[in-house]
Short mmCIF file of C-alpha atoms and ligand atoms in Angstrom, two decimals:
data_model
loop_
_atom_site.label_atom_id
_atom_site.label_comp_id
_atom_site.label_asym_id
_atom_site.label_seq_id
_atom_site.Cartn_x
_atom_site.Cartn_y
_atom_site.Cartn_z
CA UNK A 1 -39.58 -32.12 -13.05
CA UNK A 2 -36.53 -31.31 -10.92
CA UNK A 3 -37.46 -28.83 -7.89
CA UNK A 4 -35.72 -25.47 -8.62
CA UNK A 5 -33.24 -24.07 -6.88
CA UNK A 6 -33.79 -21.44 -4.64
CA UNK A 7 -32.00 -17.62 -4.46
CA UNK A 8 -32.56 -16.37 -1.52
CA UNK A 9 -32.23 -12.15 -2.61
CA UNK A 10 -31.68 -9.35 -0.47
CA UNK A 11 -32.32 -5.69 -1.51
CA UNK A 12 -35.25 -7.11 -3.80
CA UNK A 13 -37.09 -4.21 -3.94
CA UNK A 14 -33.99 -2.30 -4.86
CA UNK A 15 -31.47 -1.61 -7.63
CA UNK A 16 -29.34 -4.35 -6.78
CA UNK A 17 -31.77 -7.31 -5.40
CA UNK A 18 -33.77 -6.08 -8.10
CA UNK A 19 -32.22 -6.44 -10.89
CA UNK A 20 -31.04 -10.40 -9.53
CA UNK A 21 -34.73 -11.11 -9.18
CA UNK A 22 -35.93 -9.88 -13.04
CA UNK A 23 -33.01 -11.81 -14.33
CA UNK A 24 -33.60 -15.25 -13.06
CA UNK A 25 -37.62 -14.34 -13.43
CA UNK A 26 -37.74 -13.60 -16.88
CA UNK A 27 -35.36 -16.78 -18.29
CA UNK A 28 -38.32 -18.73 -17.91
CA UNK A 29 -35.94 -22.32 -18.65
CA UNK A 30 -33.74 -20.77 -15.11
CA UNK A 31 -32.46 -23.60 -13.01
CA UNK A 32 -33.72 -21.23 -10.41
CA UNK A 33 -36.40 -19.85 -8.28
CA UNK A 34 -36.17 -16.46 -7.00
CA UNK A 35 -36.99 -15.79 -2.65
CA UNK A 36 -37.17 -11.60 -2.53
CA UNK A 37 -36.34 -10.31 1.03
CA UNK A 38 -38.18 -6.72 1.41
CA UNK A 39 -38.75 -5.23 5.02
CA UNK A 40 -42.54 -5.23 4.26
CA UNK A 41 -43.94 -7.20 1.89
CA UNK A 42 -47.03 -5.25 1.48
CA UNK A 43 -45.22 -2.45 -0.49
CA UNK A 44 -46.11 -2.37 -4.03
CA UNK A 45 -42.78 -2.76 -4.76
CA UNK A 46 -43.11 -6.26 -3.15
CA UNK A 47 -46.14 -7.00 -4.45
CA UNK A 48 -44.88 -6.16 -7.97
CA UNK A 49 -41.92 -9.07 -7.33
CA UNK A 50 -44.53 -11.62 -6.11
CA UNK A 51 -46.84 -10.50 -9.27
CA UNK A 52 -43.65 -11.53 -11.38
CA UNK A 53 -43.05 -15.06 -9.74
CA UNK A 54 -41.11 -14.48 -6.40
CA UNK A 55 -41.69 -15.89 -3.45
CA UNK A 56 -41.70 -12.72 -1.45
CA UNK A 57 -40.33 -13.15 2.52
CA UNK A 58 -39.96 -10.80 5.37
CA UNK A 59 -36.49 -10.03 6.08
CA UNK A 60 -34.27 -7.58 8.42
CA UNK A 61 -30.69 -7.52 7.78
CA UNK A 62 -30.73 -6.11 11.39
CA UNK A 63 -32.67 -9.15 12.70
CA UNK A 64 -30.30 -12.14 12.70
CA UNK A 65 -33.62 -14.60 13.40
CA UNK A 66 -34.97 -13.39 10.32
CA UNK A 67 -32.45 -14.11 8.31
CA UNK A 68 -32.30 -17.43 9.56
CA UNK A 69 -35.77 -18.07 8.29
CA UNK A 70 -35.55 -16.49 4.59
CA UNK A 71 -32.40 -18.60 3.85
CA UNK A 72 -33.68 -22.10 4.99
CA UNK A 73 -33.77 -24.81 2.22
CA UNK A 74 -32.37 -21.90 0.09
CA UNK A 75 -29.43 -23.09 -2.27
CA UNK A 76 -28.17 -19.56 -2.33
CA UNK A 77 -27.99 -15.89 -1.77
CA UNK A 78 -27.13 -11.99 -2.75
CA UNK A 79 -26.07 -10.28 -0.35
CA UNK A 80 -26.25 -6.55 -0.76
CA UNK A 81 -26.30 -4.12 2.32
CA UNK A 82 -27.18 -0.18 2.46
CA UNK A 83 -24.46 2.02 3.15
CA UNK A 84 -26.36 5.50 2.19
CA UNK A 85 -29.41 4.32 4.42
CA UNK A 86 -27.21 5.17 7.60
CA UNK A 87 -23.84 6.37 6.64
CA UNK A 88 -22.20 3.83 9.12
CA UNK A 89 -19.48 1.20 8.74
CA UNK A 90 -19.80 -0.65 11.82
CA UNK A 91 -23.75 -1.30 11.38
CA UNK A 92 -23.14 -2.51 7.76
CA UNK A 93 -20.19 -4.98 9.08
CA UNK A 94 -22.83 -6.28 11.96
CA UNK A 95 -25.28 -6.43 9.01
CA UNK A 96 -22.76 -8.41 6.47
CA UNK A 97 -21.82 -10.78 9.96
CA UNK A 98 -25.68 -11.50 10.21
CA UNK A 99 -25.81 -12.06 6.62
CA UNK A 100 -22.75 -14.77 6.65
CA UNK A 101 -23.01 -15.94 9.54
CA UNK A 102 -27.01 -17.22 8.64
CA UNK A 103 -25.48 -18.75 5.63
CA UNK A 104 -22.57 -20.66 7.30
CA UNK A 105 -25.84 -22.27 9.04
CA UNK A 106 -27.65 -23.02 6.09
CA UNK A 107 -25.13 -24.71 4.30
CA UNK A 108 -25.58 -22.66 0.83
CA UNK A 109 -23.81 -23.69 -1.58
CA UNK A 110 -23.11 -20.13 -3.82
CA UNK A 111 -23.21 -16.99 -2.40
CA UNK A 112 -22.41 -13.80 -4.17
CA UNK A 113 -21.69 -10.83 -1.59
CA UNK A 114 -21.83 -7.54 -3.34
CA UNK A 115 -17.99 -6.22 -1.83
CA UNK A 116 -15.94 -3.17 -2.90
CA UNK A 117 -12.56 -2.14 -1.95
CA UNK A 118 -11.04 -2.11 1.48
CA UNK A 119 -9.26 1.24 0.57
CA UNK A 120 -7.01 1.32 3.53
CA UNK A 121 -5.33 -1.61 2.10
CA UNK A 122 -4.43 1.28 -0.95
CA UNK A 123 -4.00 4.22 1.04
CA UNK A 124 -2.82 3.70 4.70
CA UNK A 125 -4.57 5.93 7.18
CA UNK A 126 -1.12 7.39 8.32
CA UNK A 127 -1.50 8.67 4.31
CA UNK A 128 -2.29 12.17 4.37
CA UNK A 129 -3.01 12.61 0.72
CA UNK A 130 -6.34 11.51 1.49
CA UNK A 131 -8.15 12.68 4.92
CA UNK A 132 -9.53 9.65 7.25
CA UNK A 133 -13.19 10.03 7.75
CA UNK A 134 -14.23 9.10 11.60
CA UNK A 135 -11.20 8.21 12.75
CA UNK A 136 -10.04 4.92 10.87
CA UNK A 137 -11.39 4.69 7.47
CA UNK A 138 -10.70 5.91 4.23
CA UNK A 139 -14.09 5.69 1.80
CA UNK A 140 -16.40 4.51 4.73
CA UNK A 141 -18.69 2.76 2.37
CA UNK A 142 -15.90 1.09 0.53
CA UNK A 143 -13.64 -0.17 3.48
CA UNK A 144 -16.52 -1.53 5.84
CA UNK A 145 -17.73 -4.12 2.98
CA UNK A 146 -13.97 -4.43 1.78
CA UNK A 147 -13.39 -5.36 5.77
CA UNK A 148 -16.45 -8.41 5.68
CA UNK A 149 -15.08 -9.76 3.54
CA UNK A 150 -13.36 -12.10 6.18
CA UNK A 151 -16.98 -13.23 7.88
CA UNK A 152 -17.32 -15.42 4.44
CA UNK A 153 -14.44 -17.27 5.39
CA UNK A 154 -15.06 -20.90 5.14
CA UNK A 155 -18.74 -20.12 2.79
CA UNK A 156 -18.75 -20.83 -1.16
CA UNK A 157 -18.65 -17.09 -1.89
CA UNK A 158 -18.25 -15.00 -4.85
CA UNK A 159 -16.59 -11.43 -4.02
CA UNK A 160 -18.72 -9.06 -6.72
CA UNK A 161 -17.47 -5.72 -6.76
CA UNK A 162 -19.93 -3.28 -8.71
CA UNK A 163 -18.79 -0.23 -10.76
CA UNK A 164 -20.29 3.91 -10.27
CA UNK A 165 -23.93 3.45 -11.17
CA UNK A 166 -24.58 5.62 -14.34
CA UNK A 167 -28.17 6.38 -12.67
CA UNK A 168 -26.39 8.29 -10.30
CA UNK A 169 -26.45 11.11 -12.94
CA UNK A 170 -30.52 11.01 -12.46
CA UNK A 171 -30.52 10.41 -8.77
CA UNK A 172 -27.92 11.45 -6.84
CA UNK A 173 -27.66 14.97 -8.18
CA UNK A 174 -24.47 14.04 -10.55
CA UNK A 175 -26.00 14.92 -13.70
CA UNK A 176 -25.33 18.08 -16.22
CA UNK A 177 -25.73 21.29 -14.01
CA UNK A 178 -26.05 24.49 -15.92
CA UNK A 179 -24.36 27.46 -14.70
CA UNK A 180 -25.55 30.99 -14.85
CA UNK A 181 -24.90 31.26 -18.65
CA UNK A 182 -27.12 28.11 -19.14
CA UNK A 183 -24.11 26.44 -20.04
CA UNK A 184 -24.11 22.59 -19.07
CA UNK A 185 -21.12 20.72 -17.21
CA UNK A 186 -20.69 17.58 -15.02
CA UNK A 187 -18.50 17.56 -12.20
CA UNK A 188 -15.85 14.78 -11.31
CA UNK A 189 -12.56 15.29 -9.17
CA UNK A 190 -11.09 12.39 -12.06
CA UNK A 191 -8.72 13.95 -13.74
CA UNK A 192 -8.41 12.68 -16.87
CA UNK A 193 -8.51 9.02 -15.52
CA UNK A 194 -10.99 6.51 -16.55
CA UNK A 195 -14.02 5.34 -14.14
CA UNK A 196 -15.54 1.96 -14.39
CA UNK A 197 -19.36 2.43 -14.60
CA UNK A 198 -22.63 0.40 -15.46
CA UNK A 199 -26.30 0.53 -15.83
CA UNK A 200 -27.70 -0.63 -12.27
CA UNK A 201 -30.31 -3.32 -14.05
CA UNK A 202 -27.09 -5.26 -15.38
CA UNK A 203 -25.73 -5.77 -12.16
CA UNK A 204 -28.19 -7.91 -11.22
CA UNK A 205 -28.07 -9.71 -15.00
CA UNK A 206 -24.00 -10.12 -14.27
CA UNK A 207 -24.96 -12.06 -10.74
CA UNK A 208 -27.58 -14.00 -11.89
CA UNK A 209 -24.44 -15.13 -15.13
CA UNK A 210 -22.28 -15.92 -11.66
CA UNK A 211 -24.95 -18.31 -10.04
CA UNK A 212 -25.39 -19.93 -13.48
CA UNK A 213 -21.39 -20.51 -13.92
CA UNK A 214 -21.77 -22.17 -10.43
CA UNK A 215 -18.80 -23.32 -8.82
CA UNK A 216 -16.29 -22.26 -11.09
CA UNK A 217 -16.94 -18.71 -9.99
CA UNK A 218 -16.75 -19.10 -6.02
CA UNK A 219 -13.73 -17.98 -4.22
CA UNK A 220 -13.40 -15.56 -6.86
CA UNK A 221 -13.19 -11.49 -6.77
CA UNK A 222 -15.48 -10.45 -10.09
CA UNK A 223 -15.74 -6.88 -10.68
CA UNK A 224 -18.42 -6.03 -13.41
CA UNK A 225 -18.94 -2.72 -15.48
CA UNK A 226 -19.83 -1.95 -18.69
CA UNK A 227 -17.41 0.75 -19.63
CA UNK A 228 -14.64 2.50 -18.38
CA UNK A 229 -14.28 6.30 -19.38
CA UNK A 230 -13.10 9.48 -18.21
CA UNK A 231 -14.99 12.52 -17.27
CA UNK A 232 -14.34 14.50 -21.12
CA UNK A 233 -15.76 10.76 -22.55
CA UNK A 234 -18.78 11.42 -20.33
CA UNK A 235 -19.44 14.78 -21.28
CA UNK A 236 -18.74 14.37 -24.93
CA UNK A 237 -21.47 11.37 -24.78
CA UNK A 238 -23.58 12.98 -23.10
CA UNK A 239 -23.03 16.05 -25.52
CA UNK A 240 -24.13 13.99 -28.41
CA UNK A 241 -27.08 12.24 -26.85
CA UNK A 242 -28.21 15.62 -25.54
CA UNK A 243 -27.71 17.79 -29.10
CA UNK A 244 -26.11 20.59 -26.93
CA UNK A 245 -22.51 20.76 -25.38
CA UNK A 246 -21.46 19.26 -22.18
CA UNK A 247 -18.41 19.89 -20.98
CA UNK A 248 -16.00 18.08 -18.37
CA UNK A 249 -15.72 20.03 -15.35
CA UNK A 250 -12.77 19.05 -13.48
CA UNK A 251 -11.83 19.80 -10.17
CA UNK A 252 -9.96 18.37 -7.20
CA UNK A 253 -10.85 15.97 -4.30
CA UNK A 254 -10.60 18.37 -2.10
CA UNK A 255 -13.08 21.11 -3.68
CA UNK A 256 -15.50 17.87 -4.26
CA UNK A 257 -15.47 17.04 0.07
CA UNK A 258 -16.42 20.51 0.98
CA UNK A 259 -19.60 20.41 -0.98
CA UNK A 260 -20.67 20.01 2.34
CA UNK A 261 -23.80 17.45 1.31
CA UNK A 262 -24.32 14.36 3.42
CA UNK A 263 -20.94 11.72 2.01
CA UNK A 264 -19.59 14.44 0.13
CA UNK A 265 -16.32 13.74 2.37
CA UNK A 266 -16.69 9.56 1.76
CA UNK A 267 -17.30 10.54 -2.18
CA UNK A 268 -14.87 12.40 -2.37
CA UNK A 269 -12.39 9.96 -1.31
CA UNK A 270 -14.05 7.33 -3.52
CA UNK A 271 -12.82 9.37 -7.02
CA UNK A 272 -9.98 10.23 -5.48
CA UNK A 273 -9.12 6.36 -5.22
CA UNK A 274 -10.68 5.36 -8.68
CA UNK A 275 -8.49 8.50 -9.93
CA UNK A 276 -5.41 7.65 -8.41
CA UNK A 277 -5.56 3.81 -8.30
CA UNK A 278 -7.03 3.57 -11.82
CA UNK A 279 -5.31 0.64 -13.24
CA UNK A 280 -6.23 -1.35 -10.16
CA UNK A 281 -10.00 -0.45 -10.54
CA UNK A 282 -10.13 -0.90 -13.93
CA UNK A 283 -8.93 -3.93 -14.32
CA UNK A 284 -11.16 -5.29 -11.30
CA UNK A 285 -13.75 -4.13 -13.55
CA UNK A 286 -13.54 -6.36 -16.41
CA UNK A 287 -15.95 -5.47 -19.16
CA UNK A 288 -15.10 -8.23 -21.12
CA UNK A 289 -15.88 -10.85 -18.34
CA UNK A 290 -19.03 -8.55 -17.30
CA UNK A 291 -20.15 -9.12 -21.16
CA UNK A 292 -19.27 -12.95 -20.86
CA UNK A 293 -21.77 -12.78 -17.68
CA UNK A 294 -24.41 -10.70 -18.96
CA UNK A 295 -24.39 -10.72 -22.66
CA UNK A 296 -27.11 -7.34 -22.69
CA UNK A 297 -24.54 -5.86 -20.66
CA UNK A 298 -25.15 -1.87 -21.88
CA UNK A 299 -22.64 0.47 -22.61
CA UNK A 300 -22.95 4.11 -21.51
CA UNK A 301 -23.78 5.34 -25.36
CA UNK A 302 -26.57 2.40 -25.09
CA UNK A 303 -27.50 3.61 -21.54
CA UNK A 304 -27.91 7.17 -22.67
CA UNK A 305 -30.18 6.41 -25.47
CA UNK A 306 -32.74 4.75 -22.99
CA UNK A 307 -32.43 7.08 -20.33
CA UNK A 308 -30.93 10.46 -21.15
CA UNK A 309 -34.42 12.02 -21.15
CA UNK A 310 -34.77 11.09 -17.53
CA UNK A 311 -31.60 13.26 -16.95
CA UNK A 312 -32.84 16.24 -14.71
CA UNK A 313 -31.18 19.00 -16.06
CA UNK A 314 -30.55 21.86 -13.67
N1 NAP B 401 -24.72 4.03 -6.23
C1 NAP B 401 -23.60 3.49 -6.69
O1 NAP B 401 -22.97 3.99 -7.66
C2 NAP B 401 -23.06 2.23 -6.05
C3 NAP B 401 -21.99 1.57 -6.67
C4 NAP B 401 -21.50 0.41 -6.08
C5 NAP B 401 -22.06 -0.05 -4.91
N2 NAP B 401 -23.09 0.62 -4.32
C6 NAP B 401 -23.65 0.09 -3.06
O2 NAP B 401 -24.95 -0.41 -3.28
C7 NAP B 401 -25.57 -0.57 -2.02
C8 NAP B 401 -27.05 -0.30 -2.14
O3 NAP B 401 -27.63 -1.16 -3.06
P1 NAP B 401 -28.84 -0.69 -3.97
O4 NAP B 401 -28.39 0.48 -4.79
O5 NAP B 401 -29.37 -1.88 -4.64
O6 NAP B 401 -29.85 -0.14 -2.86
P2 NAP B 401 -31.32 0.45 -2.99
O7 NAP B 401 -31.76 0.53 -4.42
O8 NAP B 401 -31.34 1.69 -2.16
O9 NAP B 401 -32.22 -0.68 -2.34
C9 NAP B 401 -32.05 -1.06 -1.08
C10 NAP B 401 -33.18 -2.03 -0.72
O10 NAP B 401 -32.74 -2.70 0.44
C11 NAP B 401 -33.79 -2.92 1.33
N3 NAP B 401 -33.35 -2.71 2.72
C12 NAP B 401 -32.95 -1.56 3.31
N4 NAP B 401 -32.66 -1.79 4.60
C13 NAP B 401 -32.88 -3.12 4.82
C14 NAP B 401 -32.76 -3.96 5.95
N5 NAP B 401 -32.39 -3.47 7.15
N6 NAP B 401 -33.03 -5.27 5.81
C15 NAP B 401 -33.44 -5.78 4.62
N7 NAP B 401 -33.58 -5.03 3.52
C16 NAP B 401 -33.30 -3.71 3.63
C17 NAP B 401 -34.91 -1.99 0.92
O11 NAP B 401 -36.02 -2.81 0.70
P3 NAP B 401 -37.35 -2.82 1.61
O12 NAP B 401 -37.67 -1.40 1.93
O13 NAP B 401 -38.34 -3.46 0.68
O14 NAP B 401 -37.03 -3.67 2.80
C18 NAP B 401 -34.44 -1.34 -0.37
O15 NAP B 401 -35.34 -1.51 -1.46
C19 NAP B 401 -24.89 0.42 -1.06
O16 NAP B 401 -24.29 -0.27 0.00
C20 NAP B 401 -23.85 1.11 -1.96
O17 NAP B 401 -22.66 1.39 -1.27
C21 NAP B 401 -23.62 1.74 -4.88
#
């Protein structure tokens, strides 16, 4: 039997990493093995990837030695860093250096970094139609991946940009809100532009359909969603999933950055870019070529049916 070759994934524990891992895992004829990097691999979540087939390693992102140690003999990697863990650029650039810089050593052969727009290169940061957040960036958690994207110079990389995670509406407080006449709304600063989104499980399902296409795939920018809608497509799905009206609540960028909660600023200057440079997202975000990766890949309407219960409504 031919040895297996190994992923070395980071974020394994996570929505990302995680996803990667139960992809290869459960294609039991994969042409790979799966190496999850947690922090601590005495979590349950850890113990819950080894319990599944991974070979679970310690890892820091922050720790350049360890990094050097989970990739060895590995054939190759997802890279995924952690924006909303500390709000800052600069330590997610030193983290994606770490990251490439480990792998230019280990000679992998496919790595797929997990990128998103450097927004600057969209809206200058003399532009005025959107504020600049700490003195030189745009959507900090866009620009400082969008700017490491140069450390993977010379490495067999695939640039995968993900879409708005749908789970967001259960996590991150972007669900239906009621207001004081119980009446239920979501709230985007979209317009009536159309947002590339996807269920977080199929990112990882859309990478692991990149490592299997191999080398045909590096070099390449791949975004991945499964739909693109706007805000009234949202609510009326949601509307029908729900048996009781949603509606579209629409409001500028600039009423969305002074809701004053931590990144409200940075979000807000995310939908202002997917708003006003909609055809560029979009068609980054090919749902055809996502389906072509990942053919489960789940459309919002399929999304909702699995997990609109989980919705906390408010
Ligand atoms: N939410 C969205 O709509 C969206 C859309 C596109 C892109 N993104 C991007 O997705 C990224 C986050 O990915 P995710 O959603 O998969 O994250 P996540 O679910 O929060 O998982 C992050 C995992 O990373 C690990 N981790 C944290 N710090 C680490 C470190 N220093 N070294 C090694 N591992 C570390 C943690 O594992 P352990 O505790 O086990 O170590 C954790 O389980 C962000 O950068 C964000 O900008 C988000």
């Amino acid at each position: 039997m031919t040895q297996k070759k190994i992923i070395t994934v980071f974020g394994a524990t996570g929505a990302q990493g995680g996803g990667v891992v139960r992809a290869i895992l459960r294609d039991t004829n994969s042409e790979f093995a799966v190496r999850a990097v947690t922090r601590d691999p005495g979590t349950d979540k850890a113990k819950a990837l080894a319990a599944m087939g991974a070979e679970v390693v310690a890892g820091d992102v922050d720790d350049p030695e360890s990094l050097k140690r989970v990739l060895n003999g590995a054939y190759g990697a997802y890279f995924v860093t952690f924006f909303w863990d500390h709000f800052s650029p600069e330590k997610e650039m030193a983290e994606v250096k770490h990251m490439a810089d480990a792998a230019r050593e280990a000679g992998l052969k496919h790595v797929i970094w997990s990128t998103l727009e450097d927004v600057r290169t969209y809206v200058p940061l003399e532009d005025d139609s959107m504020p600049t957040l700490h003195g030189k960036y745009k959507v900090p958690h866009f620009d400082g991946k969008g700017e490491s994207d140069q450390y993977f110079d010379g490495i067999p990389t695939t640039f995968m940009l993900a879409s708005y995670y749908w789970e967001n509406l259960i996590y991150f407080g972007m669900g239906p809100k009621k207001d004081a006449d119980g009446n239920l709304s979501i709230t985007f600063p979209m317009g009536n532009k159309k947002m590339a989104g996807i269920a977080a499980e199929d990112i990882g399902k859309c990478a692991y359909g990149i490592f299997k296409k191999g080398q045909s795939e590096i070099g390449k920018r791949i975004g991945i969603a499964g739909d693109q809608l706007s805000g009234q497509e949202m609510a009326e799905a949601l509307s029908k999933v729900l048996g009781r009206k949603v509606s579209y609540n629409e409001i500028s960028p600039d009423v969305y950055r002074s809701f004053g909660f931590p990144g409200a600023d940075d979000l807000g200057n995310m939908f202002q870019f997917y708003r006003d440079f909609d055809t560029v997202c979009n068609s980054t975000r090919d749902v055809k070529y996502s389906k072509e990766l990942n053919p489960a890949l789940q459309s919002f309407d399929m999304w909702l049916a699995e997990n609109a219960q989980r919705l906390p409504i408010e």
